Short mmCIF file of C-alpha atoms and ligand atoms in Angstrom, two decimals:
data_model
loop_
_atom_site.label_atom_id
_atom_site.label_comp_id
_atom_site.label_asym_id
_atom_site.label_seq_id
_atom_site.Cartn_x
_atom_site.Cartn_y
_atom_site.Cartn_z
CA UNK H 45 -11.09 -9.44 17.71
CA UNK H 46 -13.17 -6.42 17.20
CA UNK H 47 -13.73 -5.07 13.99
CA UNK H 48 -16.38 -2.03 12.79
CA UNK H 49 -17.78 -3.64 10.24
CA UNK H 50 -16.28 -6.61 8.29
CA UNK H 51 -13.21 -8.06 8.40
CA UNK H 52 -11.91 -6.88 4.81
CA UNK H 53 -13.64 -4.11 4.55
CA UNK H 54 -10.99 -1.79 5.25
CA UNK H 55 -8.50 -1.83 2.90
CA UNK H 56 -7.36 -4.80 3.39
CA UNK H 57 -9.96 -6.05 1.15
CA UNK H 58 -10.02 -3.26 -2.04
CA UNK H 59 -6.21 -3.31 -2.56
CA UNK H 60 -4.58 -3.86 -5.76
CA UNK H 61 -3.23 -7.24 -4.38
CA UNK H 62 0.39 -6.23 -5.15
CA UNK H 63 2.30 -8.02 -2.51
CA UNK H 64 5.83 -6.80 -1.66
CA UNK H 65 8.75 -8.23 0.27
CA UNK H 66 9.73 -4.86 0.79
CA UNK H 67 9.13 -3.33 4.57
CA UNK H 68 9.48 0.63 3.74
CA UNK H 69 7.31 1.23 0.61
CA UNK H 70 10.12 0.03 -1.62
CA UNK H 71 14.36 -0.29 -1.11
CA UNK H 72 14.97 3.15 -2.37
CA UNK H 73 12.66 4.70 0.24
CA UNK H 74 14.22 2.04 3.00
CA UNK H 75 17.64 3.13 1.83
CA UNK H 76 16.92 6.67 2.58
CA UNK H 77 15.47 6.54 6.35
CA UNK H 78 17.12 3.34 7.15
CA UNK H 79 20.40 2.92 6.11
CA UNK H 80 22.37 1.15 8.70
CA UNK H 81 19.86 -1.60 9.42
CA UNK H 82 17.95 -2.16 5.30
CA UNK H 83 20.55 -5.32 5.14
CA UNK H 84 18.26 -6.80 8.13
CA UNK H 85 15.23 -5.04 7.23
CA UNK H 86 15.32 -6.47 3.39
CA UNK H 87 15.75 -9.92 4.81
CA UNK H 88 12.95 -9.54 7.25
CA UNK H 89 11.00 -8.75 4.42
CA UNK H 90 11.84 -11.66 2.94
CA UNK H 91 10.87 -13.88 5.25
CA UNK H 92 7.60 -12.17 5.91
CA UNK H 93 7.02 -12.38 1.91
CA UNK H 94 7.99 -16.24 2.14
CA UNK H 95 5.86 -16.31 5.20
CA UNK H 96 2.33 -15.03 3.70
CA UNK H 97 3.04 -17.31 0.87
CA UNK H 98 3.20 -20.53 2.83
CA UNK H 99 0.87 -19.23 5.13
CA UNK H 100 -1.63 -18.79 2.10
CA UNK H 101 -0.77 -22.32 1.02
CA UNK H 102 -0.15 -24.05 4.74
CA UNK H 103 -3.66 -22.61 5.79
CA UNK H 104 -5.61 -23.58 2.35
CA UNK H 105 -6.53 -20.05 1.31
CA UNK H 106 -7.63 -19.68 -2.18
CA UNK H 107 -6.78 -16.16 -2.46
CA UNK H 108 -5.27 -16.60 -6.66
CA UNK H 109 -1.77 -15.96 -5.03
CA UNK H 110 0.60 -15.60 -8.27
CA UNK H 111 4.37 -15.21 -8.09
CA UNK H 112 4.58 -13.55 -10.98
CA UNK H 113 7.20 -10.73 -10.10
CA UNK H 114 6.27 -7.21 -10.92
CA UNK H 115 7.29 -4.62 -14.10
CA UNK H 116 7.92 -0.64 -13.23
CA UNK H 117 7.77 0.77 -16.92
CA UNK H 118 8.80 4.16 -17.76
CA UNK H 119 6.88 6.33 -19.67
CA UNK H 120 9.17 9.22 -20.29
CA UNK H 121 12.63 9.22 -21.45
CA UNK H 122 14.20 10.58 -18.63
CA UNK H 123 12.79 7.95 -16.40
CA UNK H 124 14.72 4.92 -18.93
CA UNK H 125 18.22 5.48 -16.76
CA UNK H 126 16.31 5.59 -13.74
CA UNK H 127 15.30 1.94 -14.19
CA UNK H 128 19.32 1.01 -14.57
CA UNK H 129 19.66 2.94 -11.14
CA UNK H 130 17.02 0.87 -9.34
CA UNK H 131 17.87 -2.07 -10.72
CA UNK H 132 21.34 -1.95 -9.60
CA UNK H 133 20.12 -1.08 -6.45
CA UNK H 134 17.49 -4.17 -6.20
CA UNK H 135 20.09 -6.64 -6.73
CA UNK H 136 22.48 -5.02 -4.01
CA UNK H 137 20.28 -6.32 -2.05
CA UNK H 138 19.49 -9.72 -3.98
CA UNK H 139 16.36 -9.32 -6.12
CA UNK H 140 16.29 -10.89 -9.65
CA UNK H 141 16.21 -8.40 -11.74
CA UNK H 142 16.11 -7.60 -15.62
CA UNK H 143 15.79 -4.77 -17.44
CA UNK H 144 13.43 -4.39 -20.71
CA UNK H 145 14.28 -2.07 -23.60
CA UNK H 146 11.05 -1.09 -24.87
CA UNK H 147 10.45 -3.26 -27.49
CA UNK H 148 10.82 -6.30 -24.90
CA UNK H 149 8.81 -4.24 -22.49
CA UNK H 150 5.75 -3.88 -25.06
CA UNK H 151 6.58 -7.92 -25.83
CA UNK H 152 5.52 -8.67 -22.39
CA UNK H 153 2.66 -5.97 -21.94
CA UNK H 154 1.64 -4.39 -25.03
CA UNK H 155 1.36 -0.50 -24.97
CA UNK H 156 2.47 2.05 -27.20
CA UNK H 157 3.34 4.05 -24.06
CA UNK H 158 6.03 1.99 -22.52
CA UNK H 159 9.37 2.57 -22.93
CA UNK H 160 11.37 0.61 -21.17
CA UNK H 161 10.77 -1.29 -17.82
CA UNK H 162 12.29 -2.89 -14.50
CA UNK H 163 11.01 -6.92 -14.12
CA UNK H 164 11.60 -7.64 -10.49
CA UNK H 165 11.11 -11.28 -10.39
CA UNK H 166 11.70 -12.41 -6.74
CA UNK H 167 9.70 -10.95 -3.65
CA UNK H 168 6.65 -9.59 -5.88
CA UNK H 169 3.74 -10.88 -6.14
CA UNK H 170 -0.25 -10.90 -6.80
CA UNK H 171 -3.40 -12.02 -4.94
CA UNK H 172 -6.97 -11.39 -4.99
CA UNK H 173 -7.41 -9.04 -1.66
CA UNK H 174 -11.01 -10.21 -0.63
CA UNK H 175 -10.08 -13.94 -0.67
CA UNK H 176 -6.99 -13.27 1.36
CA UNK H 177 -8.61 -11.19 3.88
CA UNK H 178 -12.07 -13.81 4.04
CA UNK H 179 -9.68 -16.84 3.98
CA UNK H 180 -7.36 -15.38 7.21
CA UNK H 181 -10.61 -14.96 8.93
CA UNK H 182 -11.89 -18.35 8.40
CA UNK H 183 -8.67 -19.59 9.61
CA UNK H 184 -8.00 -17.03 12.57
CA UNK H 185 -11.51 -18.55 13.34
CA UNK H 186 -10.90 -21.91 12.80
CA UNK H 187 -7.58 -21.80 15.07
CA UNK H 188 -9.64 -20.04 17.66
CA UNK H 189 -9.84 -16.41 17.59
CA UNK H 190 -13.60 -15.45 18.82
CA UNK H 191 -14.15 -12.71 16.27
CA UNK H 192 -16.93 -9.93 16.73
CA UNK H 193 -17.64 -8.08 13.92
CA UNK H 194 -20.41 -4.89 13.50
CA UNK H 195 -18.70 -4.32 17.11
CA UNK H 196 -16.83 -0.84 16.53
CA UNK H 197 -14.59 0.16 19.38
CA UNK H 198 -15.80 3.45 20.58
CA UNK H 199 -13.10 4.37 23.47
CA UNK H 200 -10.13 2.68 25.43
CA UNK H 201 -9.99 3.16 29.11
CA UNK H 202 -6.70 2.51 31.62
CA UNK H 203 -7.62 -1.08 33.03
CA UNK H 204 -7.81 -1.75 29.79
CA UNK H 205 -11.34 -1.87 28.82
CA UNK H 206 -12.58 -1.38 25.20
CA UNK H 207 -15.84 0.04 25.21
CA UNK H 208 -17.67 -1.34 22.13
CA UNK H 209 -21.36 -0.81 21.93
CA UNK H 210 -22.75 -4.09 22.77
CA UNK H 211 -20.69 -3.39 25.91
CA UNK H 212 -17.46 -3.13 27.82
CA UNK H 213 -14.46 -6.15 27.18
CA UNK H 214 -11.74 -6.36 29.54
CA UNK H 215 -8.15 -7.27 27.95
CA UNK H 216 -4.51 -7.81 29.33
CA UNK H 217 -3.14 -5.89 26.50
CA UNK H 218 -4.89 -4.57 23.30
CA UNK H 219 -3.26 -4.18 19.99
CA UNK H 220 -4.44 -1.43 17.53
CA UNK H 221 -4.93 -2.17 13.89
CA UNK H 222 -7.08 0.67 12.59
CA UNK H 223 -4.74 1.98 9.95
CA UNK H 224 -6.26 5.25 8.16
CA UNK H 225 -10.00 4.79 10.04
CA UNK H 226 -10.58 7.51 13.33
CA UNK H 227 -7.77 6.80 15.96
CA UNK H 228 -8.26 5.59 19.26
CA UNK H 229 -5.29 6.97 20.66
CA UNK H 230 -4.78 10.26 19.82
CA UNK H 231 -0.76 10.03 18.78
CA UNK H 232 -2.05 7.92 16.17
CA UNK H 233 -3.85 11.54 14.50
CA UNK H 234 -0.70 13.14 14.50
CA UNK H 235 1.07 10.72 12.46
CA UNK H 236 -1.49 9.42 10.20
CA UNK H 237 -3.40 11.08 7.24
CA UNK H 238 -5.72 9.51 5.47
CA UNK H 239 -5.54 9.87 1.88
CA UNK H 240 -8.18 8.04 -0.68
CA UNK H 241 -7.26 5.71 -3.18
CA UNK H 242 -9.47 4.64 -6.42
CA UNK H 243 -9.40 1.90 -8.83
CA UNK H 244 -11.29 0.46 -11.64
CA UNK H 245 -11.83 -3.10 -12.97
CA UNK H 246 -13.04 -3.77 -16.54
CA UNK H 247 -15.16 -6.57 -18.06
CA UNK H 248 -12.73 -9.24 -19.30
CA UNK H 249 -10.73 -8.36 -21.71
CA UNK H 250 -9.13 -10.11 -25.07
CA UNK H 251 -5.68 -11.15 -23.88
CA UNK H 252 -4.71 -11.71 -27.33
CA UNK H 253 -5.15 -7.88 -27.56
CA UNK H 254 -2.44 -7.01 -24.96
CA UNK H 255 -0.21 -9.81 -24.37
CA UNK H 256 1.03 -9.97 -20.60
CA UNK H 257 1.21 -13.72 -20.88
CA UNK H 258 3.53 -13.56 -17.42
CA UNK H 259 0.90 -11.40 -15.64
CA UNK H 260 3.00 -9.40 -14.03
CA UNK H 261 1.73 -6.63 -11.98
CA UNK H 262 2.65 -3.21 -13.18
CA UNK H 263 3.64 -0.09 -12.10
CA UNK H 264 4.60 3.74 -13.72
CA UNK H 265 7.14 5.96 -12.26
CA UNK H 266 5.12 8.88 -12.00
CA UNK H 267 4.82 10.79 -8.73
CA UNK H 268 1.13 10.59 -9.20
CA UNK H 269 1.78 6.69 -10.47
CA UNK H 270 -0.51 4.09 -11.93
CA UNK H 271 -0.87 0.68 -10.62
CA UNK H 272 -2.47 -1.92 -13.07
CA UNK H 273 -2.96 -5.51 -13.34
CA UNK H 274 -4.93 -8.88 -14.44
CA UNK H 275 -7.20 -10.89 -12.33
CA UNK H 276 -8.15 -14.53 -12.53
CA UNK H 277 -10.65 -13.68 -14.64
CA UNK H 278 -8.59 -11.67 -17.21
CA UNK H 279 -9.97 -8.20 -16.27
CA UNK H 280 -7.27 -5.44 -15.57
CA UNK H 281 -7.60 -3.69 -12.44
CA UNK H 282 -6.23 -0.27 -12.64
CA UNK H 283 -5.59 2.37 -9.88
CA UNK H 284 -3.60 4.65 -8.36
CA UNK H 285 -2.88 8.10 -9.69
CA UNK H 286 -4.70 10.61 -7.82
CA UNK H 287 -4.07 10.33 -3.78
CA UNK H 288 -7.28 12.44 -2.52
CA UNK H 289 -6.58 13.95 0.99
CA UNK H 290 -9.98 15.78 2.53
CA UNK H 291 -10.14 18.59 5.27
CA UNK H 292 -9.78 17.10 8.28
CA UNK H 293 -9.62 13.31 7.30
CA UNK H 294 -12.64 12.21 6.97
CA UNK H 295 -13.10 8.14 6.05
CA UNK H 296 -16.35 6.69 5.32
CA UNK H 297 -18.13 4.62 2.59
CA UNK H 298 -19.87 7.88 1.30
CA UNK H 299 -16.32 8.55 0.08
CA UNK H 300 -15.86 5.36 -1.90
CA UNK H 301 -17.02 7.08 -4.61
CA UNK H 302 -15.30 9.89 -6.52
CA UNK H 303 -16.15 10.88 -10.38
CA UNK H 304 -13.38 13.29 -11.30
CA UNK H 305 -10.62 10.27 -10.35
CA UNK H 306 -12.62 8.12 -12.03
CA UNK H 307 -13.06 9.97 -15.40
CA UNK H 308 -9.09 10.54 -15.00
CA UNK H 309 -8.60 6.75 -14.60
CA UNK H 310 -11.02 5.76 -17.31
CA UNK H 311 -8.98 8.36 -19.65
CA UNK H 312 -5.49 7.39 -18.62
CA UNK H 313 -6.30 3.94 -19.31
CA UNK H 314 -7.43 4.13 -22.81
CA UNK H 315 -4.18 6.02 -23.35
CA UNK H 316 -2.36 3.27 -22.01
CA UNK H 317 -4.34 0.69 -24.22
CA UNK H 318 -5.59 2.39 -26.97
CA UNK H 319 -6.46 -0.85 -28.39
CA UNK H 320 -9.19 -2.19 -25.89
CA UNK H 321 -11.10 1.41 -26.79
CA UNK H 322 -14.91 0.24 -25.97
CA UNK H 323 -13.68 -1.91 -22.93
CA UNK H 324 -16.09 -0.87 -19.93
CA UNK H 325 -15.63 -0.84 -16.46
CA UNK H 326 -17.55 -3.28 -14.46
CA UNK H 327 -16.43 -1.98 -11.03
CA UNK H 328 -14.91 0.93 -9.23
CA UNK H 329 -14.32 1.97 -5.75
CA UNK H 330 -11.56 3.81 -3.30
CA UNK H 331 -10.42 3.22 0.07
CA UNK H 332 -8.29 4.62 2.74
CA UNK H 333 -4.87 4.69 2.83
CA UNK H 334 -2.75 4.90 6.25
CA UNK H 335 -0.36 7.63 4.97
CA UNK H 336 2.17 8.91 7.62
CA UNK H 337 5.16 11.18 6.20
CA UNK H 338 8.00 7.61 6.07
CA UNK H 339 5.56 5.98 3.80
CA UNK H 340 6.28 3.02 6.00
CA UNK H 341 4.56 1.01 8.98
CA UNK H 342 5.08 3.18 12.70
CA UNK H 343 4.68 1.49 15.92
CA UNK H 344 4.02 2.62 19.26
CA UNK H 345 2.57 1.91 22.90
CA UNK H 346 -0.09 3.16 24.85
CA UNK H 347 -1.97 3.57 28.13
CA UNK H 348 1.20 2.37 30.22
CA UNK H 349 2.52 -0.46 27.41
CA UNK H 350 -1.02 -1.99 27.72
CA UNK H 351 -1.95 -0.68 24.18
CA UNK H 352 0.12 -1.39 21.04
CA UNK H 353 -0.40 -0.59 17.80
CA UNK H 354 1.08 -0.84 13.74
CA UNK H 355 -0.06 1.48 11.33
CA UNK H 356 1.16 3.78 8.77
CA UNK H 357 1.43 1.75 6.02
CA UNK H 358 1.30 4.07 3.14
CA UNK H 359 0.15 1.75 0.25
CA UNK H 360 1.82 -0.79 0.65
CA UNK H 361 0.68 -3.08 3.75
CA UNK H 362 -0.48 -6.46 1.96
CA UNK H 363 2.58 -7.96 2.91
CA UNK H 364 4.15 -5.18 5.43
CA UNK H 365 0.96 -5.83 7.50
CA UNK H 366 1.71 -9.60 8.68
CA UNK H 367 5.14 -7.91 9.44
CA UNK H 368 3.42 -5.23 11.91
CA UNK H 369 1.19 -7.36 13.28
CA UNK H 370 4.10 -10.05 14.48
CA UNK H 371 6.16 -7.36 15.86
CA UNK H 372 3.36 -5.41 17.81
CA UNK H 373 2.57 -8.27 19.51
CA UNK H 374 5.65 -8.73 20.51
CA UNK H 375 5.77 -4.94 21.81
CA UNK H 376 2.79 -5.84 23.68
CA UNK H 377 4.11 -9.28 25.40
CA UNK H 378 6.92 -6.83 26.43
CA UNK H 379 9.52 -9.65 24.00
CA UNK H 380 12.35 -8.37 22.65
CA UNK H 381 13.22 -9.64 19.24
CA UNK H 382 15.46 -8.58 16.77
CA UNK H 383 12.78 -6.79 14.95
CA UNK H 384 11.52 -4.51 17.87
CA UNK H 385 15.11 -3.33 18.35
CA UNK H 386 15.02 -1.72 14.96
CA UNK H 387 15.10 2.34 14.66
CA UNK H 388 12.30 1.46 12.29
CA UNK H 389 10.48 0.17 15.39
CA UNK H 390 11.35 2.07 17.77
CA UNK H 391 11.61 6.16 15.94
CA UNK H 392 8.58 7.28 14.83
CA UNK H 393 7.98 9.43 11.71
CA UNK H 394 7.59 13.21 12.18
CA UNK H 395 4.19 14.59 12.59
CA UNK H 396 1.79 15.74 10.19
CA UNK H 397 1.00 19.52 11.34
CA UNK H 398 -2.80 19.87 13.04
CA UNK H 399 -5.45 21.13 10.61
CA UNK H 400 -5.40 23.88 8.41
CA UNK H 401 -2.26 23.42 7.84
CA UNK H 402 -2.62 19.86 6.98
CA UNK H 403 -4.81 20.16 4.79
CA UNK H 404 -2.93 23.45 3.05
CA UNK H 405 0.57 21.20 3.58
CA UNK H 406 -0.92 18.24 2.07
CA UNK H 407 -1.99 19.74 -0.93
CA UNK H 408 0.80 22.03 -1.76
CA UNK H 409 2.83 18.64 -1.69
CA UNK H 410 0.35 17.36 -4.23
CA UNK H 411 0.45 20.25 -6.26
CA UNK H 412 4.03 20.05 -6.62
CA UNK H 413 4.17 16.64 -6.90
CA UNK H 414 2.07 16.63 -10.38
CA UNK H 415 4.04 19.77 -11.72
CA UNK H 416 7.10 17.71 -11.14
CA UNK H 417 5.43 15.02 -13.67
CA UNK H 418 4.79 17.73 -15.87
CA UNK H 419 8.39 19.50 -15.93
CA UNK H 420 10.17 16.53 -16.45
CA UNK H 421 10.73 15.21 -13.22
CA UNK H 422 12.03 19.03 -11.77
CA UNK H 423 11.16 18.99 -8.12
CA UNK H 424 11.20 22.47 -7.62
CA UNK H 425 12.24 24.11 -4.34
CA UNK H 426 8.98 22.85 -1.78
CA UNK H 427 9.81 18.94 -2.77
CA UNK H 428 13.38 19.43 -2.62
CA UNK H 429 12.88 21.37 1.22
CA UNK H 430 10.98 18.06 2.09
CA UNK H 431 13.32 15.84 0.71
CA UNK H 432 16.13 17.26 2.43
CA UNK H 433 13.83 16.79 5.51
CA UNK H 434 13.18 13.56 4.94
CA UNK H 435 9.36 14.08 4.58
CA UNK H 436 7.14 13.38 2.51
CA UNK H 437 3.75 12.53 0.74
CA UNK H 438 2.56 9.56 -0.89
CA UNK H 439 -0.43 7.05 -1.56
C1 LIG J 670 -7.29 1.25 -3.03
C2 LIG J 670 -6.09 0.70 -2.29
C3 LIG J 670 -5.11 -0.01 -2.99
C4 LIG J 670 -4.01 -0.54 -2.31
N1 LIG J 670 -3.13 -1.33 -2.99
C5 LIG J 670 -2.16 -1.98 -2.33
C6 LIG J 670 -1.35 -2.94 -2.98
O1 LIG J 670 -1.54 -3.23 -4.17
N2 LIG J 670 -0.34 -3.54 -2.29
C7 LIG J 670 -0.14 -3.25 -0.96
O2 LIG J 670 0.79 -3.82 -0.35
N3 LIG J 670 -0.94 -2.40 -0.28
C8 LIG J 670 -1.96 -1.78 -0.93
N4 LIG J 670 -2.79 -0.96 -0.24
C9 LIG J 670 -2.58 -0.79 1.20
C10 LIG J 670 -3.00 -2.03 2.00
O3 LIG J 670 -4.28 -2.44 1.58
C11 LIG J 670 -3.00 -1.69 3.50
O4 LIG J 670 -1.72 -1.20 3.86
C12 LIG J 670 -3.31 -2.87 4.38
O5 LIG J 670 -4.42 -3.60 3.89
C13 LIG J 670 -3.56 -2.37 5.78
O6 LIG J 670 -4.07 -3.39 6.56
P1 LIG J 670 -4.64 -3.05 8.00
O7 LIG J 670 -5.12 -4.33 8.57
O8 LIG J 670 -3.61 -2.27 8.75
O9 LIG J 670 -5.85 -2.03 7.76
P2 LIG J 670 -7.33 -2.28 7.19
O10 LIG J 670 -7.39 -3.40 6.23
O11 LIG J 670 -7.85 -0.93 6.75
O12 LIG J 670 -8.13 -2.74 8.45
C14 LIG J 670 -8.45 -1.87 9.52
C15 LIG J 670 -9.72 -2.41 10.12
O13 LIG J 670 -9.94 -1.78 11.38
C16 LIG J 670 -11.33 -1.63 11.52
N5 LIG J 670 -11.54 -0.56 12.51
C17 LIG J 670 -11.12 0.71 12.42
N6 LIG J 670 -11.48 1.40 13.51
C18 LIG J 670 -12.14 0.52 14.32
C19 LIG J 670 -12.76 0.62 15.59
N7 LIG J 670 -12.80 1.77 16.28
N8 LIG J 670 -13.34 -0.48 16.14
C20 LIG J 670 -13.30 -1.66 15.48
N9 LIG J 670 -12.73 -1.82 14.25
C21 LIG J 670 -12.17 -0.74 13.69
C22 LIG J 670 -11.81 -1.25 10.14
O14 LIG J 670 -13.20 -1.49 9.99
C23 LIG J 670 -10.95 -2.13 9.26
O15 LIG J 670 -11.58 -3.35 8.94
C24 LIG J 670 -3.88 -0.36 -0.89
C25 LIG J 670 -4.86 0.35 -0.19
C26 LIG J 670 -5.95 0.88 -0.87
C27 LIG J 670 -7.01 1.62 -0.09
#
């Protein structure tokens, strides 16, 4: 294995630890590009889910893996019958489910802001991203994988070589895993967009001040949505929000910072919990996100079948990822499975235009998408174009 940097440091280790079952950022989304095969694809994602946890466990990984379920609260009115809708559609497809009036919503999680909320209690849960990521590579390690790290591929080449720039390895088949960073193929650029993420994590707080004695992980229903939840240690991580796409894609640790999202953060959280005013932050950062216009993990083969590669994630590749990495390696042993028969394996999404008119694209759809949380959830006639064409933009 060769990796740039650090194994983790990608963002695989600065997630919100959210983990999933779901395979396509969520069963609405899945039910919308996928619908004649989201019976196999939701119990693929179960499996996977099931798998990281007793791979977590099996492997000794102290990564503060919690099954606590997840809570999507709504914020706005309009957004209460919306949680019926979902909820319905969750257990079509055999989630536990319950939904919270707002009272019972602020019983669990205490904000003045909530007014109602989703609990999804089966194939949700929490971990700490760093320890997952340190504890795989300990055990990838451990079960032999020679792992070079500081070793950043620089070029692929037909035989297949990877030039790094210690020097030149020779594979029988090389599988791609560099989500939002610079591709090394170039079909990869056309599908992928990387769009920055940001989150902050406060001193510990008073529990006693907020409840969440179930520790769920939450989630708003805003297009430009929040994600929030405890650690360990009884800080709240909070994120989400803005999705920051830059001229031309640019990913780096110079843009790990970003002030304006973090002043936005800072405010939206005191709105949120008006009653930890003086909390302070004791870290922020941002990271990458693999965004391709299905919000869901793409695969694809190159240099003759000798290359394979899983990215596209979208946000939402904690568990998704274990998923993608299985199947591309099938792809690459040339095994067919029930998974790489899927149209989810085998379609790709549609391209991202070349620059400008990514960039200009891009942040129309942004645009739109927070005047749509400001007019009540009206799409207006750009969103409703791309939803008809199933496209899309999302962190
Ligand atoms: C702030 C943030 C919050 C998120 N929150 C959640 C969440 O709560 N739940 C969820 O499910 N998902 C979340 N995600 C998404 C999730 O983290 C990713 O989908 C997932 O970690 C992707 O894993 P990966 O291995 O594909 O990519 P990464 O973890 O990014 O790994 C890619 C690796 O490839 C290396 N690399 C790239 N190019 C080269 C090269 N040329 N040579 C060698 N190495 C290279 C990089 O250094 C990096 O280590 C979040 C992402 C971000 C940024």
């Amino acid at each position: 294995m060769l990796e740039a940097t650090r194994c983790g440091n990608g963002a695989s280790g600065r997630n919100g630890g959210f983990v999933q079952a779901s395979l396509t950022h969520g069963t609405g989304n899945g039910l919308s590009r996928f619908p004649d095969e989201l019976d196999r694809l939701e119990r693929l994602g179960r499996e996977n889910f099931d798998g990281l946890a007793r791979d977590v466990r099996d492997l000794g990984i102290d990564a503060e893996f919690e099954a606590t379920g997840d809570l999507v609260v709504a914020l706005e009115p309009r957004e209460v019958p919306d949680l019926a809708d979902e909820a319905e559609l969750l257990g079509r497809f055999g989630y536990e489910t319950e939904l919270l009036d707002a009272e019972r919503t602020r019983a669990e999680v205490n904000s003045p802001t909530f007014l109602g909320a989703l609990w999804t209690r089966t194939g949700s849960a929490l971990v700490h991203p760093g320890k997952l990521a340190d504890g795989l590579r300990v055990a990838a390690h451990r079960a032999g994988v020679r792992i070079h790290e500081h070793s950043p591929v620089r070029e692929l080449r037909d035989s297949v070589s990877v030039i790094a720039d210690a020097g030149v390895v020779r594979a029988r088949g090389v599988l791609l895993a560099t989500s939002a960073y610079s591709p090394l193929v170039p079909a990869i650029g056309r599908y992928v967009a990387p769009v920055y993420d940001y989150a902050l994590v406060t001193e510990p707080i008073d529990r006693a001040l907020v409840g969440w004695g179930r520790r769920q992980g939450v989630s708003d229903m805003g297009n430009q949505f929040h994600y929030y939840r405890l650690t360990a240690d009884d800080r709240i991580l909070w994120g989400g929000y803005d999705a920051v796409y830059r001229y031309g894609g640019p990913v780096g640790p110079h843009l790990d910072d970003h002030d304006p999202t973090f002043a936005k953060l800072s405010q939206h959280f005191f709105t949120t919990f008006p009653q930890l005013e003086g909390v302070r932050f004791s870290h922020r950062w941002g990271g990458a996100i693999d965004t391709c216009s299905r919000f869901s993990v793409f695969f694809g083969r190159a240099l003759g079948g000798r290359v394979a590669y899983a990215l596209g994630y979208t946000g939402l590749g904690v568990a998704a990822s274990r998923f993608g990495a299985r199947v591309a390696l099938d792809l690459l042993d040339g095994r067919s499975t029930e998974a790489t028969q899927l149209a989810m394996v085998r379609r790709r999404p549609v391209p991202f235009p070349p620059e400008p008119l990514r960039s200009a694209v891009i942040q129309l759809t942004r645009n739109r998408l927070a005047a749509a949380d400001r007019n009540d959830g009206r799409r207006g006639l750009w969103l409703t174009a791309l939803d008809r064409l199933g496209l899309g933009f999302d962190s």
